Short mmCIF file of N, CA and C in Angstrom, two decimals:
data_model
loop_
_atom_site.label_atom_id
_atom_site.label_comp_id
_atom_site.label_asym_id
_atom_site.label_seq_id
_atom_site.Cartn_x
_atom_site.Cartn_y
_atom_site.Cartn_z
N GLN E 1 0.81 -1.21 0.00
CA GLN E 1 0.00 0.00 0.00
C GLN E 1 0.85 1.26 0.00
N VAL E 2 2.03 1.16 0.57
CA VAL E 2 2.98 2.27 0.55
C VAL E 2 4.31 1.73 0.05
N GLN E 3 4.89 2.44 -0.89
CA GLN E 3 6.19 2.05 -1.42
C GLN E 3 7.19 3.15 -1.15
N LEU E 4 8.40 2.74 -0.85
CA LEU E 4 9.50 3.68 -0.66
C LEU E 4 10.57 3.37 -1.69
N VAL E 5 10.97 4.37 -2.43
CA VAL E 5 11.99 4.21 -3.45
C VAL E 5 13.16 5.12 -3.11
N GLU E 6 14.30 4.50 -2.89
CA GLU E 6 15.51 5.25 -2.54
C GLU E 6 16.36 5.47 -3.79
N SER E 7 17.09 6.55 -3.76
CA SER E 7 18.06 6.81 -4.83
C SER E 7 19.25 7.54 -4.23
N GLY E 8 20.32 7.52 -4.97
CA GLY E 8 21.55 8.13 -4.50
C GLY E 8 22.50 7.05 -4.01
N GLY E 9 23.45 7.45 -3.21
CA GLY E 9 24.45 6.50 -2.75
C GLY E 9 25.52 6.30 -3.80
N GLY E 10 26.43 5.38 -3.49
CA GLY E 10 27.52 5.10 -4.41
C GLY E 10 28.85 5.11 -3.71
N LEU E 11 29.89 5.34 -4.50
CA LEU E 11 31.26 5.32 -3.99
C LEU E 11 31.83 6.73 -4.02
N VAL E 12 32.46 7.12 -2.93
CA VAL E 12 33.05 8.45 -2.84
C VAL E 12 34.31 8.37 -1.99
N GLN E 13 35.24 9.27 -2.23
CA GLN E 13 36.44 9.33 -1.41
C GLN E 13 36.16 10.04 -0.10
N ALA E 14 36.96 9.73 0.89
CA ALA E 14 36.82 10.40 2.18
C ALA E 14 36.91 11.91 2.00
N GLY E 15 36.02 12.61 2.70
CA GLY E 15 35.95 14.05 2.57
C GLY E 15 34.95 14.52 1.54
N GLY E 16 34.46 13.59 0.75
CA GLY E 16 33.51 13.93 -0.29
C GLY E 16 32.07 14.00 0.21
N SER E 17 31.16 14.19 -0.75
CA SER E 17 29.74 14.35 -0.41
C SER E 17 28.88 13.43 -1.27
N LEU E 18 27.77 13.04 -0.70
CA LEU E 18 26.76 12.28 -1.42
C LEU E 18 25.39 12.71 -0.93
N GLY E 19 24.40 12.52 -1.78
CA GLY E 19 23.03 12.81 -1.38
C GLY E 19 22.14 11.61 -1.60
N LEU E 20 21.26 11.36 -0.68
CA LEU E 20 20.28 10.29 -0.79
C LEU E 20 18.88 10.89 -0.82
N SER E 21 17.99 10.23 -1.50
CA SER E 21 16.59 10.64 -1.47
C SER E 21 15.71 9.41 -1.34
N CYS E 22 14.54 9.61 -0.77
CA CYS E 22 13.60 8.52 -0.57
C CYS E 22 12.20 9.08 -0.79
N ALA E 23 11.52 8.54 -1.77
CA ALA E 23 10.18 9.00 -2.10
C ALA E 23 9.16 7.94 -1.72
N ALA E 24 8.16 8.37 -0.97
CA ALA E 24 7.07 7.48 -0.58
C ALA E 24 5.88 7.70 -1.51
N SER E 25 5.21 6.62 -1.86
CA SER E 25 4.03 6.73 -2.71
C SER E 25 3.03 5.65 -2.31
N GLY E 26 1.79 5.85 -2.76
CA GLY E 26 0.76 4.88 -2.45
C GLY E 26 -0.40 5.55 -1.73
N SER E 27 -1.10 4.76 -0.95
CA SER E 27 -2.30 5.24 -0.26
C SER E 27 -1.91 5.92 1.05
N ILE E 28 -1.41 7.12 0.93
CA ILE E 28 -0.90 7.85 2.09
C ILE E 28 -1.85 8.96 2.48
N SER E 29 -2.26 8.94 3.73
CA SER E 29 -3.04 10.05 4.25
C SER E 29 -2.10 11.11 4.84
N SER E 30 -1.14 10.65 5.60
CA SER E 30 -0.16 11.56 6.18
C SER E 30 1.08 10.78 6.58
N ILE E 31 2.18 11.49 6.65
CA ILE E 31 3.44 10.92 7.13
C ILE E 31 3.90 11.75 8.31
N ASN E 32 4.17 11.10 9.44
CA ASN E 32 4.59 11.86 10.61
C ASN E 32 6.04 11.62 10.99
N PHE E 33 6.70 10.70 10.31
CA PHE E 33 8.10 10.42 10.61
C PHE E 33 8.79 9.89 9.36
N MET E 34 9.96 10.44 9.08
CA MET E 34 10.81 9.88 8.03
C MET E 34 12.23 9.89 8.56
N GLY E 35 12.90 8.80 8.33
CA GLY E 35 14.25 8.71 8.87
C GLY E 35 15.17 7.89 7.99
N TRP E 36 16.45 8.06 8.24
CA TRP E 36 17.49 7.28 7.58
C TRP E 36 18.24 6.47 8.63
N TYR E 37 18.38 5.20 8.34
CA TYR E 37 19.15 4.30 9.17
C TYR E 37 20.28 3.73 8.33
N ARG E 38 21.26 3.16 8.98
CA ARG E 38 22.32 2.49 8.24
C ARG E 38 22.77 1.24 8.97
N GLN E 39 23.29 0.32 8.18
CA GLN E 39 23.79 -0.92 8.75
C GLN E 39 25.08 -1.29 8.05
N ALA E 40 26.14 -1.32 8.83
CA ALA E 40 27.44 -1.74 8.33
C ALA E 40 27.61 -3.24 8.55
N PRO E 41 28.47 -3.89 7.80
CA PRO E 41 28.66 -5.34 7.97
C PRO E 41 29.02 -5.70 9.40
N GLY E 42 28.31 -6.66 9.95
CA GLY E 42 28.58 -7.13 11.30
C GLY E 42 28.07 -6.23 12.40
N LYS E 43 27.36 -5.17 12.03
CA LYS E 43 26.85 -4.24 13.03
C LYS E 43 25.33 -4.16 12.96
N GLN E 44 24.75 -3.65 14.04
CA GLN E 44 23.31 -3.47 14.07
C GLN E 44 22.90 -2.24 13.29
N ARG E 45 21.67 -2.25 12.84
CA ARG E 45 21.14 -1.07 12.16
C ARG E 45 21.02 0.06 13.17
N GLU E 46 21.43 1.25 12.75
CA GLU E 46 21.38 2.40 13.65
C GLU E 46 20.71 3.59 12.98
N LEU E 47 20.09 4.40 13.80
CA LEU E 47 19.47 5.62 13.29
C LEU E 47 20.56 6.64 12.95
N VAL E 48 20.46 7.19 11.76
CA VAL E 48 21.40 8.23 11.33
C VAL E 48 20.78 9.61 11.52
N ALA E 49 19.58 9.78 11.01
CA ALA E 49 18.89 11.06 11.11
C ALA E 49 17.41 10.84 10.90
N SER E 50 16.60 11.69 11.51
CA SER E 50 15.16 11.59 11.35
C SER E 50 14.55 12.98 11.37
N ILE E 51 13.35 13.04 10.80
CA ILE E 51 12.62 14.30 10.79
C ILE E 51 11.16 13.99 11.06
N SER E 52 10.60 14.72 12.01
CA SER E 52 9.20 14.56 12.39
C SER E 52 8.63 15.95 12.61
N GLY E 53 7.70 16.33 11.75
CA GLY E 53 7.24 17.70 11.79
C GLY E 53 8.40 18.61 11.43
N SER E 54 8.68 19.55 12.28
CA SER E 54 9.81 20.45 12.05
C SER E 54 11.03 20.05 12.88
N SER E 55 10.93 18.94 13.58
CA SER E 55 12.02 18.51 14.45
C SER E 55 12.93 17.51 13.75
N THR E 56 14.22 17.72 13.91
CA THR E 56 15.20 16.80 13.36
C THR E 56 16.04 16.20 14.48
N ASN E 57 16.58 15.03 14.19
CA ASN E 57 17.39 14.32 15.17
C ASN E 57 18.54 13.65 14.43
N TYR E 58 19.73 13.73 14.98
CA TYR E 58 20.91 13.17 14.33
C TYR E 58 21.70 12.30 15.30
N ALA E 59 22.31 11.27 14.76
CA ALA E 59 23.26 10.51 15.54
C ALA E 59 24.47 11.40 15.81
N ASP E 60 25.08 11.23 16.97
CA ASP E 60 26.23 12.06 17.34
C ASP E 60 27.33 11.97 16.28
N SER E 61 27.47 10.80 15.70
CA SER E 61 28.56 10.57 14.76
C SER E 61 28.42 11.34 13.46
N VAL E 62 27.23 11.87 13.17
CA VAL E 62 27.03 12.57 11.90
C VAL E 62 26.65 14.04 12.10
N LYS E 63 26.48 14.46 13.32
CA LYS E 63 26.11 15.85 13.58
C LYS E 63 27.14 16.80 12.97
N GLY E 64 26.62 17.82 12.29
CA GLY E 64 27.50 18.79 11.66
C GLY E 64 27.96 18.39 10.27
N ARG E 65 27.73 17.13 9.90
CA ARG E 65 28.16 16.67 8.57
C ARG E 65 26.97 16.29 7.69
N PHE E 66 25.94 15.73 8.29
CA PHE E 66 24.76 15.29 7.54
C PHE E 66 23.59 16.23 7.80
N THR E 67 22.75 16.38 6.79
CA THR E 67 21.56 17.20 6.92
C THR E 67 20.37 16.46 6.34
N ILE E 68 19.33 16.33 7.14
CA ILE E 68 18.10 15.70 6.67
C ILE E 68 17.09 16.79 6.36
N SER E 69 16.35 16.60 5.28
CA SER E 69 15.31 17.55 4.91
C SER E 69 14.15 16.78 4.27
N ARG E 70 13.07 17.49 4.08
CA ARG E 70 11.86 16.81 3.65
C ARG E 70 11.04 17.70 2.74
N ASP E 71 10.45 17.11 1.73
CA ASP E 71 9.49 17.78 0.86
C ASP E 71 8.14 17.15 1.15
N ASN E 72 7.32 17.83 1.93
CA ASN E 72 6.05 17.24 2.35
C ASN E 72 5.11 16.99 1.16
N ALA E 73 5.13 17.88 0.19
CA ALA E 73 4.22 17.74 -0.94
C ALA E 73 4.53 16.50 -1.77
N ARG E 74 5.81 16.11 -1.78
CA ARG E 74 6.23 14.95 -2.56
C ARG E 74 6.50 13.72 -1.70
N TYR E 75 6.20 13.80 -0.41
CA TYR E 75 6.47 12.69 0.52
C TYR E 75 7.90 12.17 0.33
N THR E 76 8.81 13.09 0.23
CA THR E 76 10.20 12.73 -0.04
C THR E 76 11.11 13.25 1.07
N VAL E 77 12.05 12.42 1.46
CA VAL E 77 13.05 12.82 2.45
C VAL E 77 14.42 12.73 1.80
N TYR E 78 15.28 13.66 2.18
CA TYR E 78 16.62 13.74 1.63
C TYR E 78 17.65 13.64 2.75
N LEU E 79 18.80 13.14 2.41
CA LEU E 79 19.92 13.14 3.35
C LEU E 79 21.15 13.62 2.59
N GLN E 80 21.62 14.79 2.95
CA GLN E 80 22.85 15.32 2.36
C GLN E 80 24.00 14.96 3.29
N MET E 81 24.97 14.26 2.75
CA MET E 81 26.09 13.78 3.54
C MET E 81 27.37 14.45 3.07
N ASN E 82 27.97 15.23 3.93
CA ASN E 82 29.22 15.93 3.63
C ASN E 82 30.34 15.41 4.52
N SER E 83 31.56 15.72 4.12
CA SER E 83 32.74 15.32 4.89
C SER E 83 32.67 13.84 5.27
N LEU E 84 32.39 13.03 4.29
CA LEU E 84 32.20 11.60 4.55
C LEU E 84 33.49 10.95 5.00
N LYS E 85 33.32 9.96 5.87
CA LYS E 85 34.42 9.21 6.43
C LYS E 85 34.28 7.73 6.07
N PRO E 86 35.37 7.00 6.07
CA PRO E 86 35.25 5.55 5.79
C PRO E 86 34.27 4.84 6.72
N GLU E 87 34.17 5.30 7.95
CA GLU E 87 33.25 4.67 8.89
C GLU E 87 31.78 4.95 8.59
N ASP E 88 31.52 5.81 7.62
CA ASP E 88 30.14 6.03 7.17
C ASP E 88 29.70 4.96 6.17
N THR E 89 30.62 4.11 5.76
CA THR E 89 30.30 3.05 4.81
C THR E 89 29.26 2.10 5.40
N ALA E 90 28.18 1.93 4.68
CA ALA E 90 27.08 1.09 5.15
C ALA E 90 25.99 1.05 4.08
N VAL E 91 25.01 0.19 4.32
CA VAL E 91 23.78 0.25 3.54
C VAL E 91 22.83 1.19 4.28
N TYR E 92 22.32 2.16 3.57
CA TYR E 92 21.44 3.16 4.16
C TYR E 92 19.99 2.83 3.79
N TYR E 93 19.14 2.85 4.81
CA TYR E 93 17.73 2.51 4.65
C TYR E 93 16.86 3.70 5.03
N CYS E 94 15.84 3.91 4.24
CA CYS E 94 14.83 4.92 4.54
C CYS E 94 13.68 4.26 5.29
N ASN E 95 13.14 4.96 6.25
CA ASN E 95 11.99 4.49 7.01
C ASN E 95 10.93 5.57 7.05
N SER E 96 9.69 5.18 6.83
CA SER E 96 8.59 6.13 6.85
C SER E 96 7.43 5.58 7.67
N ARG E 97 6.86 6.44 8.50
CA ARG E 97 5.72 6.06 9.35
C ARG E 97 4.62 7.09 9.20
N GLY E 98 3.41 6.60 9.08
CA GLY E 98 2.31 7.54 8.92
C GLY E 98 0.98 6.83 8.99
N VAL E 99 0.04 7.35 8.22
CA VAL E 99 -1.33 6.85 8.23
C VAL E 99 -1.78 6.58 6.80
N ILE E 100 -2.38 5.42 6.61
CA ILE E 100 -2.89 5.05 5.29
C ILE E 100 -4.24 5.71 5.06
N SER E 101 -4.44 6.18 3.85
CA SER E 101 -5.69 6.86 3.53
C SER E 101 -6.87 5.88 3.55
N ARG E 102 -8.04 6.41 3.76
CA ARG E 102 -9.31 5.69 3.83
C ARG E 102 -9.41 4.81 5.07
N SER E 103 -8.49 3.88 5.26
CA SER E 103 -8.55 3.02 6.44
C SER E 103 -8.06 3.72 7.69
N TYR E 104 -7.16 4.71 7.50
CA TYR E 104 -6.54 5.44 8.60
C TYR E 104 -5.77 4.52 9.55
N ARG E 105 -5.27 3.45 9.00
CA ARG E 105 -4.42 2.57 9.78
C ARG E 105 -2.99 3.08 9.71
N PRO E 106 -2.22 2.87 10.76
CA PRO E 106 -0.82 3.32 10.73
C PRO E 106 0.04 2.44 9.83
N PHE E 107 1.06 3.00 9.27
CA PHE E 107 1.99 2.20 8.50
C PHE E 107 3.43 2.50 8.94
N ASP E 108 4.29 1.56 8.65
CA ASP E 108 5.72 1.65 9.00
C ASP E 108 6.45 0.84 7.93
N TYR E 109 7.05 1.52 6.98
CA TYR E 109 7.68 0.86 5.85
C TYR E 109 9.16 1.23 5.74
N TRP E 110 9.89 0.32 5.08
CA TRP E 110 11.32 0.51 4.86
C TRP E 110 11.62 0.50 3.37
N GLY E 111 12.62 1.27 3.00
CA GLY E 111 13.12 1.21 1.64
C GLY E 111 14.00 0.00 1.44
N GLN E 112 14.43 -0.20 0.20
CA GLN E 112 15.20 -1.39 -0.15
C GLN E 112 16.66 -1.30 0.26
N GLY E 113 17.10 -0.11 0.59
CA GLY E 113 18.49 0.08 1.00
C GLY E 113 19.35 0.51 -0.17
N THR E 114 20.32 1.36 0.11
CA THR E 114 21.26 1.80 -0.91
C THR E 114 22.66 1.83 -0.30
N GLN E 115 23.62 1.35 -1.05
CA GLN E 115 24.97 1.23 -0.55
C GLN E 115 25.72 2.56 -0.63
N VAL E 116 26.35 2.92 0.46
CA VAL E 116 27.26 4.06 0.49
C VAL E 116 28.63 3.54 0.89
N THR E 117 29.61 3.77 0.04
CA THR E 117 30.97 3.33 0.32
C THR E 117 31.90 4.51 0.27
N VAL E 118 32.64 4.70 1.35
CA VAL E 118 33.59 5.81 1.44
C VAL E 118 35.00 5.22 1.50
N SER E 119 35.79 5.54 0.51
CA SER E 119 37.15 5.02 0.46
C SER E 119 38.12 5.98 1.13
N SER E 120 39.14 5.40 1.73
CA SER E 120 40.12 6.24 2.44
C SER E 120 41.24 6.70 1.52
#
């Protein structure tokens, strides 16, 4: 009922920048949370950044380097990643939570994941 399509990611040298985007579509009444998580090999998935209403939240490890933003009209969330480090290498996942139209049931969906690799 709700689909998330991620784009962006790729390979970049340390100190470089990348941008990710995630567009939600389907039977959406409203979205109250959009976030980016990442999972590196052998590690647990962790929250990188989230946006809910006008409030943003960042992991300490990315504060000052990453910026999350949102286009409410397009149900799209962006993550601008600057000053990338090798330890930022991971698969990045988009997460969206909201309400499905007509049924007004809550939803919680994940994107397919996109690889970000930062070389030293």
